[in-house]
Coordinates of C-alpha atoms in Angstrom, one line a residue:
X1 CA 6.1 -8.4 8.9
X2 CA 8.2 -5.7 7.2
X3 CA 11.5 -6.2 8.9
X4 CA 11.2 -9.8 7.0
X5 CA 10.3 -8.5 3.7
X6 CA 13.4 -6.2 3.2
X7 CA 15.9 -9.1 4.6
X8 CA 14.4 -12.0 2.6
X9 CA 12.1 -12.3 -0.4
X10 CA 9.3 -15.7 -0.1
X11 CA 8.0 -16.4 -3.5
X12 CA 6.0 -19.9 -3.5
X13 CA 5.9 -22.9 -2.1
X14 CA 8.5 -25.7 -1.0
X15 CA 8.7 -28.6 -3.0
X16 CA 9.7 -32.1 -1.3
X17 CA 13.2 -33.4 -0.7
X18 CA 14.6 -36.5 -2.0
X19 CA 14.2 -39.4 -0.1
X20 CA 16.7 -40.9 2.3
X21 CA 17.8 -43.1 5.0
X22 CA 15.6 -41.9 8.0
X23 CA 17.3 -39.4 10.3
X24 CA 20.5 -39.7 8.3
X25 CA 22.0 -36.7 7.1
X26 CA 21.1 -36.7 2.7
X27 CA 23.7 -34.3 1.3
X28 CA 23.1 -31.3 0.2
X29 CA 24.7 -29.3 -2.4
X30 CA 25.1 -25.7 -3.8
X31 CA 24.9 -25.0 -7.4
X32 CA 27.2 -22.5 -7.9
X33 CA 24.6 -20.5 -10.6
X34 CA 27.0 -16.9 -10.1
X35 CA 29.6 -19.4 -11.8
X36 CA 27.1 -20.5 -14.5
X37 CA 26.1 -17.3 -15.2
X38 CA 29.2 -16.0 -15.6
X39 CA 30.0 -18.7 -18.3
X40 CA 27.2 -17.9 -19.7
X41 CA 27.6 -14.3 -20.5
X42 CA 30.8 -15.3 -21.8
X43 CA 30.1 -17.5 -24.6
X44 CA 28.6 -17.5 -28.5
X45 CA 28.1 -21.5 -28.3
X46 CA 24.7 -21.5 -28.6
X47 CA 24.0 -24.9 -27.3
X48 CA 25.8 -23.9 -24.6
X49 CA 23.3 -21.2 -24.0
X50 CA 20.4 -23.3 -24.2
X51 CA 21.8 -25.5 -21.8
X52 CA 21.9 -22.5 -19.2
X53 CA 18.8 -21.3 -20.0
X54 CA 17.0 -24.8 -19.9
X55 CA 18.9 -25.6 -16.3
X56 CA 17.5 -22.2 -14.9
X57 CA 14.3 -21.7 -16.3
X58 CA 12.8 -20.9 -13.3
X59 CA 15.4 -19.1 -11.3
X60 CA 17.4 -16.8 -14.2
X61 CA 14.3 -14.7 -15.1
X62 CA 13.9 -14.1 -12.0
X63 CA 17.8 -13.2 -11.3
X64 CA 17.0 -10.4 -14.4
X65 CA 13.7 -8.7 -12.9
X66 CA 13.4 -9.3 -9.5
X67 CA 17.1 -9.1 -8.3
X68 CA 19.0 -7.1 -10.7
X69 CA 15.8 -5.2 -11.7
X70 CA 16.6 -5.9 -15.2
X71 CA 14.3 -5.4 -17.8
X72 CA 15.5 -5.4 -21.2
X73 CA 13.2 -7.0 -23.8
X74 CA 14.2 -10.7 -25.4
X75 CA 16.8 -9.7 -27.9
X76 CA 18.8 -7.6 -25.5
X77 CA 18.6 -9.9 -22.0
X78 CA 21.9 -11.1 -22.6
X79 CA 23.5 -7.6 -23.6
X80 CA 21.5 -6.2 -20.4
X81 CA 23.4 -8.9 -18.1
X82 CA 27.0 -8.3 -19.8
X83 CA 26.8 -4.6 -18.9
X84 CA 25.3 -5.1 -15.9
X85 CA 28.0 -8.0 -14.1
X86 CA 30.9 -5.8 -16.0
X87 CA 30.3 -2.7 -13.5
X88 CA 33.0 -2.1 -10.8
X89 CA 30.6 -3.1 -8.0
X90 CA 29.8 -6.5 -9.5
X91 CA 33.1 -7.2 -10.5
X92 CA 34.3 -6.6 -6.6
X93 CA 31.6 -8.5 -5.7
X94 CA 31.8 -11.6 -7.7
X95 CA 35.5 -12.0 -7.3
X96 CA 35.5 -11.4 -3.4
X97 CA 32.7 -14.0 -3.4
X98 CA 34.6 -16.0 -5.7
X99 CA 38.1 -16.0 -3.2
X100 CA 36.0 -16.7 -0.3
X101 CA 33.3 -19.3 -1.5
X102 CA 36.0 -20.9 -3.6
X103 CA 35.3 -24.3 -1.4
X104 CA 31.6 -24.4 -0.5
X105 CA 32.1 -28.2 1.2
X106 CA 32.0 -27.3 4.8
X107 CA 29.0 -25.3 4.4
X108 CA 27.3 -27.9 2.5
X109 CA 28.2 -30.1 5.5
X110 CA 26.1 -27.6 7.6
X111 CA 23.3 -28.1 5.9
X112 CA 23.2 -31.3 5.5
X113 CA 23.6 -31.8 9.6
X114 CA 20.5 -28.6 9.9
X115 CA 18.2 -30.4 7.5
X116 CA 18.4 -33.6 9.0
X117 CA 17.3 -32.3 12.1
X118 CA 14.7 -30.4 10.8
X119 CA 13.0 -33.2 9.1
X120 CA 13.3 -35.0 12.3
X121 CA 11.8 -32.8 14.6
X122 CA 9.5 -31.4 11.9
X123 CA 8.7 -34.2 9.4
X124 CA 5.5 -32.6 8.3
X125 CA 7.7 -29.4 6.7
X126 CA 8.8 -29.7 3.3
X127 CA 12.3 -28.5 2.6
X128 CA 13.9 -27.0 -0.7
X129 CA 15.4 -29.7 -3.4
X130 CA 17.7 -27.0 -5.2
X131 CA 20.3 -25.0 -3.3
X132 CA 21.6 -22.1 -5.7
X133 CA 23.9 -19.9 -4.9
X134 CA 24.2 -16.4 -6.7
X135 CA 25.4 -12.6 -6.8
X136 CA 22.9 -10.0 -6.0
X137 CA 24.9 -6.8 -5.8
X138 CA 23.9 -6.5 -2.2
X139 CA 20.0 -6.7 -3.1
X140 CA 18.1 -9.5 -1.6
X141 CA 19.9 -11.9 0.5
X142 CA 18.3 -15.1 0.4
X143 CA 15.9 -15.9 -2.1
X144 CA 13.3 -19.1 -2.1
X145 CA 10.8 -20.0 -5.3
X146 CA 9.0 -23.2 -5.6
X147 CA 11.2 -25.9 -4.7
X148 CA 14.5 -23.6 -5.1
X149 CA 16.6 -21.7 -2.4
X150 CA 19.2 -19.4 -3.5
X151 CA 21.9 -17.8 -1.0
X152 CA 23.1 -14.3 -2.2
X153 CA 27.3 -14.4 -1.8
X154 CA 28.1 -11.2 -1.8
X155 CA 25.9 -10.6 2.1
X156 CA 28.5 -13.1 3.5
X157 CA 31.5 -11.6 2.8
X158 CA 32.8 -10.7 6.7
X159 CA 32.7 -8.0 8.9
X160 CA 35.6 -7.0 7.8
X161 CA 35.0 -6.4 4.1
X162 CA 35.8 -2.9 3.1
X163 CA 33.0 -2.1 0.7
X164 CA 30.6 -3.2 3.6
X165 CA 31.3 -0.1 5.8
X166 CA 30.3 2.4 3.2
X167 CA 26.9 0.7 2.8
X168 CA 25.7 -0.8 6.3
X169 CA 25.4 0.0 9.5
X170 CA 27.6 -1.4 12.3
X171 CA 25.1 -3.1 14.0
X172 CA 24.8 -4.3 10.5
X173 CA 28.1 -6.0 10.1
X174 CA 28.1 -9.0 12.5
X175 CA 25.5 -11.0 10.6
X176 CA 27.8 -10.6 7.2
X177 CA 29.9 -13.4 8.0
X178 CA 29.3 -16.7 6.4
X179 CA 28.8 -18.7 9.3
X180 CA 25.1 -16.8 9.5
X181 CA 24.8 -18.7 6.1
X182 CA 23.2 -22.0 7.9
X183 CA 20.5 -20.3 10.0
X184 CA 19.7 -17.2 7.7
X185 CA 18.7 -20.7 5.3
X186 CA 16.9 -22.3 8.1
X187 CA 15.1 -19.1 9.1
X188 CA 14.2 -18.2 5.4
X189 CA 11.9 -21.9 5.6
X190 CA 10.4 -21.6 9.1
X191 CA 9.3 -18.1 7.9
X192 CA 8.0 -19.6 4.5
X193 CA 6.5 -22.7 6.1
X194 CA 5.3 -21.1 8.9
X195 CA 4.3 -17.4 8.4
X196 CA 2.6 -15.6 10.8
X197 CA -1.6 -15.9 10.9
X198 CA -3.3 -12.9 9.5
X199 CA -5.0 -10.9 12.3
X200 CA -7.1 -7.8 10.9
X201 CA -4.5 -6.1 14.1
X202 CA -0.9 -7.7 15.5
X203 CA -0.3 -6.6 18.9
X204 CA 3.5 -6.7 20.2
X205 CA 2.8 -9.8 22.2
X206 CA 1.5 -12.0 19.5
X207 CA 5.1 -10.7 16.9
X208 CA 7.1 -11.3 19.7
X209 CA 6.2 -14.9 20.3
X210 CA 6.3 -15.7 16.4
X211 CA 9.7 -14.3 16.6
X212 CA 10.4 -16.4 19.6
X213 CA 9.2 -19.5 18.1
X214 CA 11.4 -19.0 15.1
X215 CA 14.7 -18.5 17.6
X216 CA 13.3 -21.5 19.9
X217 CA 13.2 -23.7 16.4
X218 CA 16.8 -22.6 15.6
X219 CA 17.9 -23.9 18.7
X220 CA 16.5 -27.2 18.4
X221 CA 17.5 -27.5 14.9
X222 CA 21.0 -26.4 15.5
X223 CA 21.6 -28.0 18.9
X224 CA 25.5 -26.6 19.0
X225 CA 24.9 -23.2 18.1
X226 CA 25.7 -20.8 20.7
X227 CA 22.6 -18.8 22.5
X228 CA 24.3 -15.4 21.1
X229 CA 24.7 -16.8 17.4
X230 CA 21.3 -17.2 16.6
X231 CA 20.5 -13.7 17.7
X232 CA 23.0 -12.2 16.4
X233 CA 24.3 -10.9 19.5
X234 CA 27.8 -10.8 21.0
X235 CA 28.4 -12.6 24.1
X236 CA 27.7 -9.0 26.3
X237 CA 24.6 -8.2 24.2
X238 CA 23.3 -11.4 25.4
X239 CA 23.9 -10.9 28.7
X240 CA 22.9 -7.8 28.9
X241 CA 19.5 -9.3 28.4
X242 CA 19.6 -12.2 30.5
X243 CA 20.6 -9.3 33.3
X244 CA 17.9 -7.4 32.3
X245 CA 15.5 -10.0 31.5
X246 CA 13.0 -8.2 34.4
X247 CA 13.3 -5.4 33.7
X248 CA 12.4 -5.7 30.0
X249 CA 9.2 -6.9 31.2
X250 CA 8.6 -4.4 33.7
X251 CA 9.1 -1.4 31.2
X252 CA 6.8 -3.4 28.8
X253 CA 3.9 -3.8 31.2
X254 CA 4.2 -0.1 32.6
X255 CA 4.7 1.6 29.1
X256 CA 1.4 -1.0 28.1
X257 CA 3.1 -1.7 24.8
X258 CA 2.6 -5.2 25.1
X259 CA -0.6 -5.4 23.7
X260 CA -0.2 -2.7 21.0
X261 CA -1.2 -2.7 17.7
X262 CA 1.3 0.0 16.8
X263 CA 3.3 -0.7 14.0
X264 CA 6.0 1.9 14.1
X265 CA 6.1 0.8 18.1
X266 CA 6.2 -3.0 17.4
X267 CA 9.0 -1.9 14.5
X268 CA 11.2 -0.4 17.6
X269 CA 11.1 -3.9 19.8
X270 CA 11.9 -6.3 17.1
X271 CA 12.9 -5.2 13.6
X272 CA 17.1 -4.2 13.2
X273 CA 18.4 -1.3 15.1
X274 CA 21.1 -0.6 17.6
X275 CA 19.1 -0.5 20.1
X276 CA 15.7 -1.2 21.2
X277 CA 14.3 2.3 21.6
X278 CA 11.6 1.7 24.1
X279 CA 14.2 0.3 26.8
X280 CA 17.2 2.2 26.9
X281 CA 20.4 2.6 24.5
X282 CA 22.7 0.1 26.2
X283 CA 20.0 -2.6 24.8
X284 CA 20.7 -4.5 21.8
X285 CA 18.4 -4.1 18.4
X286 CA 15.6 -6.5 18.1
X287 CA 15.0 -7.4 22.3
X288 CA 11.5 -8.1 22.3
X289 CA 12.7 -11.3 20.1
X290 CA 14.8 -11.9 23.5
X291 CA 11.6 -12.1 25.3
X292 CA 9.7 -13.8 22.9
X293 CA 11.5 -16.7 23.2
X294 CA 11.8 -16.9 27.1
X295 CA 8.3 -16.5 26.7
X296 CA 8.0 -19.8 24.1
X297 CA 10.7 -21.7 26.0
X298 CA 8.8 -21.5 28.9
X299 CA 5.9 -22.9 27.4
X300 CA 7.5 -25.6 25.9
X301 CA 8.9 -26.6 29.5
X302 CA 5.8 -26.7 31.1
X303 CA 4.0 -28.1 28.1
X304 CA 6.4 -30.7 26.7
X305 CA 5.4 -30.5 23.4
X306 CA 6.9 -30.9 20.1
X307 CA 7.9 -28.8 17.3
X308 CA 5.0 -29.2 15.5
X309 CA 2.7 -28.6 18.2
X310 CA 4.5 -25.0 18.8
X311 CA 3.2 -24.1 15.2
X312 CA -0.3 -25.7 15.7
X313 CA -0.7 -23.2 18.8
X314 CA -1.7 -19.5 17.3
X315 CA -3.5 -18.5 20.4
X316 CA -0.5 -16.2 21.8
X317 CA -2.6 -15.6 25.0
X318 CA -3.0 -19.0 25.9
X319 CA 1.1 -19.4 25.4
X320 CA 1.6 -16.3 27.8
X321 CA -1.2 -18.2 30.5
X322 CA 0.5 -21.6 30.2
X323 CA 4.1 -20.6 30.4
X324 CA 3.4 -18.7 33.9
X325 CA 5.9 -16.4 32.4
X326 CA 6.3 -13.3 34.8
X327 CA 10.1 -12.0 33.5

């Protein structure tokens, strides 16, 4: 799933969470590493630098190569990082980031309400122990390895942020804000825990019911979150759907793309856009994920099942069949 790839990078597995009381809310907490580093770069106490270096094992080499694409030998890393964070565009970055993630509380708050529900309705799922958060300089936005999360600042910065309109698109811009912080998390470890099943050939259907599944999952995990929110829709993008809701399926069965393997075709209906190609241009981007999860929350009406038993059920056909969905 391209679209994924270039929104969010996957690397490993999930470690488990600490224990708790059950269903209660275990805080969690960001570890401000952008602060670290920066404290870091700016000392010549070398135990200081161990320290850093010993707390980040994992996660700073991979901050160097992977995010900053950094590759200076051993006795110039440090150098490397100095000149790098020093540039104008860091420096805007970091203390924009700095201004508005000054208090990081109600946001931890967030989380700590979202993963208790996700251990509840998905007990089976393992969830990251370490939170990080960090400065990418606009590169990838979330990142997850082993047992660590880490939340990339600078893509949460608001609509409104000047330096924003020069680099994305406005159909870009909505999903900068911080409140998309929370479910951009939560999606990261549904995509992680649950990843699509390899197929030798995905068909339209079969992407837009994974997609579904993952917005139907969101809802349940984040039981207040408005219907619009977690697609990143306004209020008249949604209903534009919901108006349209038959007709999207209509022009899918005539045009026979639902059962295409098509990748540049299945690209149009769900990955970012302005609007979804196939349909018409007062659509919103990505409205195949719209039906998707009418599709899924249908089936979960007439079947009653759980969360887990969503995941267990790979058979996209049989989901189609059982929700009697017919637009």
């Amino acid at each position: 799933m391209i679209r994924i790839a270039v929104f969010l990078i996957f690397i490993g597995l999930f470690g488990a969470c600490r224990t708790g009381k059950k269903d209660a809310a275990e805080a969690i907490f960001l570890t401000r590493y952008d602060r670290d580093l920066t404290a870091f770069i700016q000392t010549n106490d070398t135990n200081a630098e161990k320290n850093f270096l010993d707390r980040y094992s994992i996660f700073h080499p991979l901050y160097i190569s992977e995010i900053l694409h950094l590759f200076p030998n051993d006795s110039s890393k440090k150098n490397a990082l100095i000149k790098r964070l020093s540039e104008t565009d860091m420096q805007i970055l970091y203390r924009a980031a700095d201004s508005l993630f000054f208090d990081t509380s109600e946001i931890e708050k967030e989380l700590s309400r979202a993963f208790a529900y996700y251990k509840k309705l998905m007990p089976g799922d393992t969830l990251p122990s370490q939170l990080y958060c960090h400065i990418s300089g606009l590169q990838q936005q979330i990142i997850n390895i082993d047992t660590i999360l880490s939340i990339s600042l600078d893509h949460y910065l608001g609509s409104d942020f000047v330096p924003y309109h020069s680099i994305f698109n406005p159909y870009q811009l909505q999903r900068k804000e911080k409140a998309y912080i929370v479910p951009d998390v939560l999606k990261v470890i549904l995509y992680t825990r649950h990843p699509i099943p390899d197929k030798t050939e995905s068909t339209l259907l079969r992407e837009m019911i994974y997609e579904g599944k993952i917005i139907y999952c969101l809802q349940q995990i984040l039981p207040d979150a408005a219907p619009e929110f977690l697609f990143g829709y306004t209020k008249e993008q949604l209903q534009w759907c919901q108006d349209n809701e038959s007709v999207m399926w209509n022009t899918l069965l005539k045009q026979k793309d639902l059962y295409s393997t098509d990748r540049f075709l299945i690209g149009k209906y769900l990955s970012p856009a302005p609007f979804t190609a196939p349909l018409t241009q007062q659509s919103p981007g990505q409205a195949g994920r719209y039906i998707g999860w009418r599709i899924v929350s249908e089936y979960m009406r007439q079947t009653g099942n759980e969360l887990p038993d969503l995941w267990q059920e790979n058979d996209e056909m049989n989901i189609l069949k059982t929700a009697k969905y017919k637009g």
